[in-house]
Tab-separated table of C-alpha atoms in Angstrom:
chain	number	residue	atom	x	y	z
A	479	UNK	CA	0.000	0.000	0.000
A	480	UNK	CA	1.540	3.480	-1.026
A	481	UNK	CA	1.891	5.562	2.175
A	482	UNK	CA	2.825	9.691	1.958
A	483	UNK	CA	4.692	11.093	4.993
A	484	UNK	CA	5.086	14.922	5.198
A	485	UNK	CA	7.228	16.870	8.203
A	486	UNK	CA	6.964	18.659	10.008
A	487	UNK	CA	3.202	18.807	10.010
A	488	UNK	CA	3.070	22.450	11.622
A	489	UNK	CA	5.685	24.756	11.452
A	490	UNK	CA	5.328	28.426	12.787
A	491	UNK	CA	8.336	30.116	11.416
A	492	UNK	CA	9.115	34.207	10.890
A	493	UNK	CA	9.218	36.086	7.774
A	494	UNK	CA	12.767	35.890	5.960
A	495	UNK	CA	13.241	32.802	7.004
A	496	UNK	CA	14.397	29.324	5.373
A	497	UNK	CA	12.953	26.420	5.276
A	498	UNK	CA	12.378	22.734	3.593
A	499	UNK	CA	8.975	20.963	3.934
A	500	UNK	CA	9.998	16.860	3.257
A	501	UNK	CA	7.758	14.087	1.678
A	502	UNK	CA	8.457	10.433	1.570
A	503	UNK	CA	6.343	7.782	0.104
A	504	UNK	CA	6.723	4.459	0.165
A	505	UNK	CA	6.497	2.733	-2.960
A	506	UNK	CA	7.561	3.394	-6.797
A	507	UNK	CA	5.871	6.489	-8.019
A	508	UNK	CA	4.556	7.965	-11.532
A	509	UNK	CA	4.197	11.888	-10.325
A	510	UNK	CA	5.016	13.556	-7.185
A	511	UNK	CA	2.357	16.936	-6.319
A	512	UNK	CA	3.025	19.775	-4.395
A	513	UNK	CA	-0.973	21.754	-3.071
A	514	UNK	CA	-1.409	24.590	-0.856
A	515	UNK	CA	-5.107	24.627	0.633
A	516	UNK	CA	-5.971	28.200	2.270
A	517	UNK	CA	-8.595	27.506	5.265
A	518	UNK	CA	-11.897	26.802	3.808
A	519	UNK	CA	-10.901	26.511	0.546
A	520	UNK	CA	-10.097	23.683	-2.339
A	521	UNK	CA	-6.280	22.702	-3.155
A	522	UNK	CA	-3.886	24.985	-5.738
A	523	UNK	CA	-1.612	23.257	-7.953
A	524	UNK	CA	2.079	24.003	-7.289
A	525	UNK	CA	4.501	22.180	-8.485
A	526	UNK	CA	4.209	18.395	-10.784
A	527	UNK	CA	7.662	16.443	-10.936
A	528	UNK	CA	7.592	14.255	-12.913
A	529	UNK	CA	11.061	12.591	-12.893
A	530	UNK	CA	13.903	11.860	-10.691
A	531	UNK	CA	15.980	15.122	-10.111
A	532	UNK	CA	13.187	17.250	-11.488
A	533	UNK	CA	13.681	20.969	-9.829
A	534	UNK	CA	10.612	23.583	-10.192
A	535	UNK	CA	10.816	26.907	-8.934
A	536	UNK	CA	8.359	29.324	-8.533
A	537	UNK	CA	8.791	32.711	-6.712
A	538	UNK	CA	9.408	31.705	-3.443
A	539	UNK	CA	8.913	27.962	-3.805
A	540	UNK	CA	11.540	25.336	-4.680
A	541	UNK	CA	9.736	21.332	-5.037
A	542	UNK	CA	12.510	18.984	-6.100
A	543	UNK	CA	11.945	14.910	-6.534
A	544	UNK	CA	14.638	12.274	-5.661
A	545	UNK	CA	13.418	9.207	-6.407
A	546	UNK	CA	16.262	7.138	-5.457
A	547	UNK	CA	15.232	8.147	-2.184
A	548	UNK	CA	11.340	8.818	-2.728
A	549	UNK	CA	11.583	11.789	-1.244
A	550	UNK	CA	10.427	15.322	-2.854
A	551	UNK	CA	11.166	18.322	-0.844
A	552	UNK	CA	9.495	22.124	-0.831
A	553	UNK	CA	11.814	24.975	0.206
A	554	UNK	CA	10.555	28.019	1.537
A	555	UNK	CA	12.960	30.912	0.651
A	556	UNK	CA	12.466	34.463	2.441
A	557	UNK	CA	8.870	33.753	3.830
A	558	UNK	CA	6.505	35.841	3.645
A	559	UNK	CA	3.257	36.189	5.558
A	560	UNK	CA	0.860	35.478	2.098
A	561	UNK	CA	2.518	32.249	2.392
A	562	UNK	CA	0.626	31.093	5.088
A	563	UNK	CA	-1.160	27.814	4.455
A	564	UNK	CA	-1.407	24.184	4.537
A	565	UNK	CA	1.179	22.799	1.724
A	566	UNK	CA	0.043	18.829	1.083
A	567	UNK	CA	2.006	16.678	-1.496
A	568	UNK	CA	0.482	13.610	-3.200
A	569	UNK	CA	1.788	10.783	-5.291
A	570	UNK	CA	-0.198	8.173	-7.769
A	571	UNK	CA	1.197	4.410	-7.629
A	572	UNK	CA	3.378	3.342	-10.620
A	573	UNK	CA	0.716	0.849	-12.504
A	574	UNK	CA	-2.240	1.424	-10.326
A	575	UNK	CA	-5.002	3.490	-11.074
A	576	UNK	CA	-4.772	7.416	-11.511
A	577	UNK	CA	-5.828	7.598	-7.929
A	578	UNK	CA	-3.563	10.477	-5.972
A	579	UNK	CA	-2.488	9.499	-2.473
A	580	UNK	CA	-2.217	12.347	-0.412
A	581	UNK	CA	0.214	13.183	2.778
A	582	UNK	CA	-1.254	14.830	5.898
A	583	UNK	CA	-0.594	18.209	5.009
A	584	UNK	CA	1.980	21.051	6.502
A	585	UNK	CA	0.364	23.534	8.239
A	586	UNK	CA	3.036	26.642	7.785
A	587	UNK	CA	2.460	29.983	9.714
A	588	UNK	CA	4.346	32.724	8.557
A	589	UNK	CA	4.680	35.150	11.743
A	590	UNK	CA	5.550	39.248	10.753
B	5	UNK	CA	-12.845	27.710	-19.530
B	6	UNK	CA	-14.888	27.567	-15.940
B	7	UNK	CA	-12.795	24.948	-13.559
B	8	UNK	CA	-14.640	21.874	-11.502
B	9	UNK	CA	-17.623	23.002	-10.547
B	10	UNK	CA	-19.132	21.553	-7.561
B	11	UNK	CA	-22.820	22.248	-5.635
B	12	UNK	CA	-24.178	22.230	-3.209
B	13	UNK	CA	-20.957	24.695	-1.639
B	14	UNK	CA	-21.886	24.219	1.711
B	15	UNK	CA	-25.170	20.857	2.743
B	16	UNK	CA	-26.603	20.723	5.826
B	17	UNK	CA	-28.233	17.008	6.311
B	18	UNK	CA	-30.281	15.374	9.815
B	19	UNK	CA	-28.770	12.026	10.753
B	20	UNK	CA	-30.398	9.101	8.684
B	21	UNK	CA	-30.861	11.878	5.263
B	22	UNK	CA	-29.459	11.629	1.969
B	23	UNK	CA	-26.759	13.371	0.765
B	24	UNK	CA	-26.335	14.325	-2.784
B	25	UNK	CA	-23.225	15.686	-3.814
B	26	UNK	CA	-22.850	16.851	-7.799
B	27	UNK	CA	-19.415	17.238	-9.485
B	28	UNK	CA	-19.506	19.353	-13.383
B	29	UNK	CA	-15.672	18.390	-14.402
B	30	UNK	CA	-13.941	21.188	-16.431
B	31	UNK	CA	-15.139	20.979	-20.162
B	32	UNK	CA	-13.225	18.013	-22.222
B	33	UNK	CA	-12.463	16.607	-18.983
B	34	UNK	CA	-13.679	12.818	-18.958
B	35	UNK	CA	-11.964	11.445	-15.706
B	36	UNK	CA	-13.779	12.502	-12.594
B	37	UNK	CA	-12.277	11.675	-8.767
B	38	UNK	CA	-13.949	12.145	-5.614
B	39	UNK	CA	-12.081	12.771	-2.059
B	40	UNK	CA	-12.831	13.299	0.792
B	41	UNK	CA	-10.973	15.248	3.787
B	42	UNK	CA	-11.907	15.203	7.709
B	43	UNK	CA	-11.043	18.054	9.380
B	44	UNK	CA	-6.811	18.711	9.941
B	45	UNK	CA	-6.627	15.558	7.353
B	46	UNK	CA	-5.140	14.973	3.813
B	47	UNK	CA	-7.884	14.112	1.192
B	48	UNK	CA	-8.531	10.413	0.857
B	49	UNK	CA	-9.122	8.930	-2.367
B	50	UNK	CA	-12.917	7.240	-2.853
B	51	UNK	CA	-13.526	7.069	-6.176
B	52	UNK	CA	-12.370	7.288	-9.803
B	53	UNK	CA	-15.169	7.382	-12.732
B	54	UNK	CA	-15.419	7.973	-16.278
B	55	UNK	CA	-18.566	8.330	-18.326
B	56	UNK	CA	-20.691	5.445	-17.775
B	57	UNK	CA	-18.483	3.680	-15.985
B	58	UNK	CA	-16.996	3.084	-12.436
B	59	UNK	CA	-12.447	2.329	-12.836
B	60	UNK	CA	-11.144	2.155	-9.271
B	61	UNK	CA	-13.825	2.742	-6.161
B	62	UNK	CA	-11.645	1.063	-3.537
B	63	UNK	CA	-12.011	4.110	-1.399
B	64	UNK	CA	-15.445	3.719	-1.299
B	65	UNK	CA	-17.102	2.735	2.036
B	66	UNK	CA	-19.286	-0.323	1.439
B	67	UNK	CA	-22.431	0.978	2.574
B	68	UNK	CA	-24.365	4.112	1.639
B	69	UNK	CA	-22.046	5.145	-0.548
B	70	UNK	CA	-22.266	5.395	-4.314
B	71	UNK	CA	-21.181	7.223	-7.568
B	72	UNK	CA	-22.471	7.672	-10.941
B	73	UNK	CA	-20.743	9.603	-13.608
B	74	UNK	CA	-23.977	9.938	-16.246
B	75	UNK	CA	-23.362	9.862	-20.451
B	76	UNK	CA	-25.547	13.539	-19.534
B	77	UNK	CA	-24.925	15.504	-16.513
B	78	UNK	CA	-22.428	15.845	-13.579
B	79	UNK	CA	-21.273	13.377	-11.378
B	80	UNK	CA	-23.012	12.114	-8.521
B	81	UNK	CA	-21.571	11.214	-5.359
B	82	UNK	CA	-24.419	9.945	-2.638
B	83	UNK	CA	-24.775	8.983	0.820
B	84	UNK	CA	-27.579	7.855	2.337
B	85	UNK	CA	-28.448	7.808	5.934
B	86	UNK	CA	-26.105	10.290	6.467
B	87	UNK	CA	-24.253	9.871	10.361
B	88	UNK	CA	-22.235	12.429	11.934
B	89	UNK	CA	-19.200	10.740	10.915
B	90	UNK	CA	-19.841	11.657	7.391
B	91	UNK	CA	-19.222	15.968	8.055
B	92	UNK	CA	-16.218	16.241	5.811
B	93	UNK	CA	-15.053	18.526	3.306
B	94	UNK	CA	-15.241	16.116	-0.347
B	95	UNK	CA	-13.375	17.581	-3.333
B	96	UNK	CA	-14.160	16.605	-7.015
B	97	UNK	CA	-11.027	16.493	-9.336
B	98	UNK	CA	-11.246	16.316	-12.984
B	99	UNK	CA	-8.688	15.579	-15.624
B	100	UNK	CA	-8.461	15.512	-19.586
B	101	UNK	CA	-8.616	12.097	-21.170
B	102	UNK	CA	-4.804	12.225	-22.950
B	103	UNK	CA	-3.165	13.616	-19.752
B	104	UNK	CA	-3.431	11.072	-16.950
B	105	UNK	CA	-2.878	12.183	-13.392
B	106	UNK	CA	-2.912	15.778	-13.686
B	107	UNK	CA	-6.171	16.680	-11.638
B	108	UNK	CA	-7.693	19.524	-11.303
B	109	UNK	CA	-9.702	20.791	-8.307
B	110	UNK	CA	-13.479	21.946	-7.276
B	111	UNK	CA	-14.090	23.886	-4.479
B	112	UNK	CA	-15.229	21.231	-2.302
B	113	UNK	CA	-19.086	20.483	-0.537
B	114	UNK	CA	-18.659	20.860	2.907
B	115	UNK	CA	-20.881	18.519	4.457
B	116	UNK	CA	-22.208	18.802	7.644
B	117	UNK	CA	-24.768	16.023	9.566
B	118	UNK	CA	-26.326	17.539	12.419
């Protein structure tokens, strides 16, 4: 069964900080997603990697894939308060169905 | 091109209603998935339809649960005899037929059973 681990699940950190959000699943994967969710609200595509070393960058976002170690990472760079959210990855199972599992989710808190 | 549209936003049912949940994926979208997310959860996979036809529901609860994906219409997802421990949040993701795997989001029913 293909399990998602995210940590930290919270993380309360100040503006122009660093930091690296880490995903592991368990099993051989197709894609590896990157979501925010915004309270109340549905899930925003970040970041698709499709292949091992894959790097995507977007403003302050970094999502990178190692599937050696199936293990995608999100850096935060500078953080800002907009950034505030909960950040969930999710991963489909090599052969299986198109069905996405999804990790727990990140809540990050961006503090002025 | 309108995104997943999903209604009711926001369904308030009694304990032992039915729910009715509808799903309109984003035009030439023929895949449809339905999740569901408790509260300070990821979303768990229930079901994946195309038209006419049901591919993976091993997500599914056995009972009161089902899904329909019509040749005409949106999806369906249903739940009868609703109990508390149905209140979720369930998101319908759609995706185009030649690019597997890259859903796109509604904006969710939040269900809640009184």
């Amino acid at each position: 069964e293909l399990k998602v681990e995210q940590n930290p699940l919270f993380l309360s950190m100040q503006e122009g900080k660093n930091y690296t959000i880490y995903c592991n699943y368990s099993t051989t994967s197709d894609r590896l997603y990157w979501y925010r969710q915004d309270p109340g609200k549905s899930l925003e595509s970040l970041f698709v990697l499709l292949s091992n070393g894959a790097v995507k960058q977007e403003g302050r976002l970094m999502a990178s894939l190692d599937t050696k170690a199936r293990l995608s990472t999100l850096h935060i760079t500078a953080a800002v308060h907009d950034l505030s959210a909960t950040y969930f990855c999710a991963v489909d199972r090599k052969g299986g169905s198109e069905k996405l599992v999804f990790g727990k989710g990140t809540k990050l808190t961006v503090n002025p | 091109n309108a995104g997943v549209m999903q209604n009711p936003r926001h369904l308030v049912r009694r304990r032992g209603q039915e729910a009715r949940l509808r799903c309109s994926p984003m035009k030439g979208h023929s895949h449809v998935y339905w999740y569901r997310q408790l509260p300070e959860e990821g979303l768990k996979f229930m079901v994946y339809l195309q038209k006419e036809n049901i591919i993976d529901e091993s997500g599914m609860p056995k009972e009161r649960f089902s899904a329909e994906f019509p040749k005409e219409g949106p999806s369906i997802l249903r739940i009868q005899q609703v109990v508390r421990g149905d209140s979720a949040a369930y998101f319908c993701a759609s995706s185009p037929p030649d690019r597997y795997n890259e859903q796109f989001f509604g904006p969710g029913t939040r269900l809640t059973v009184l």
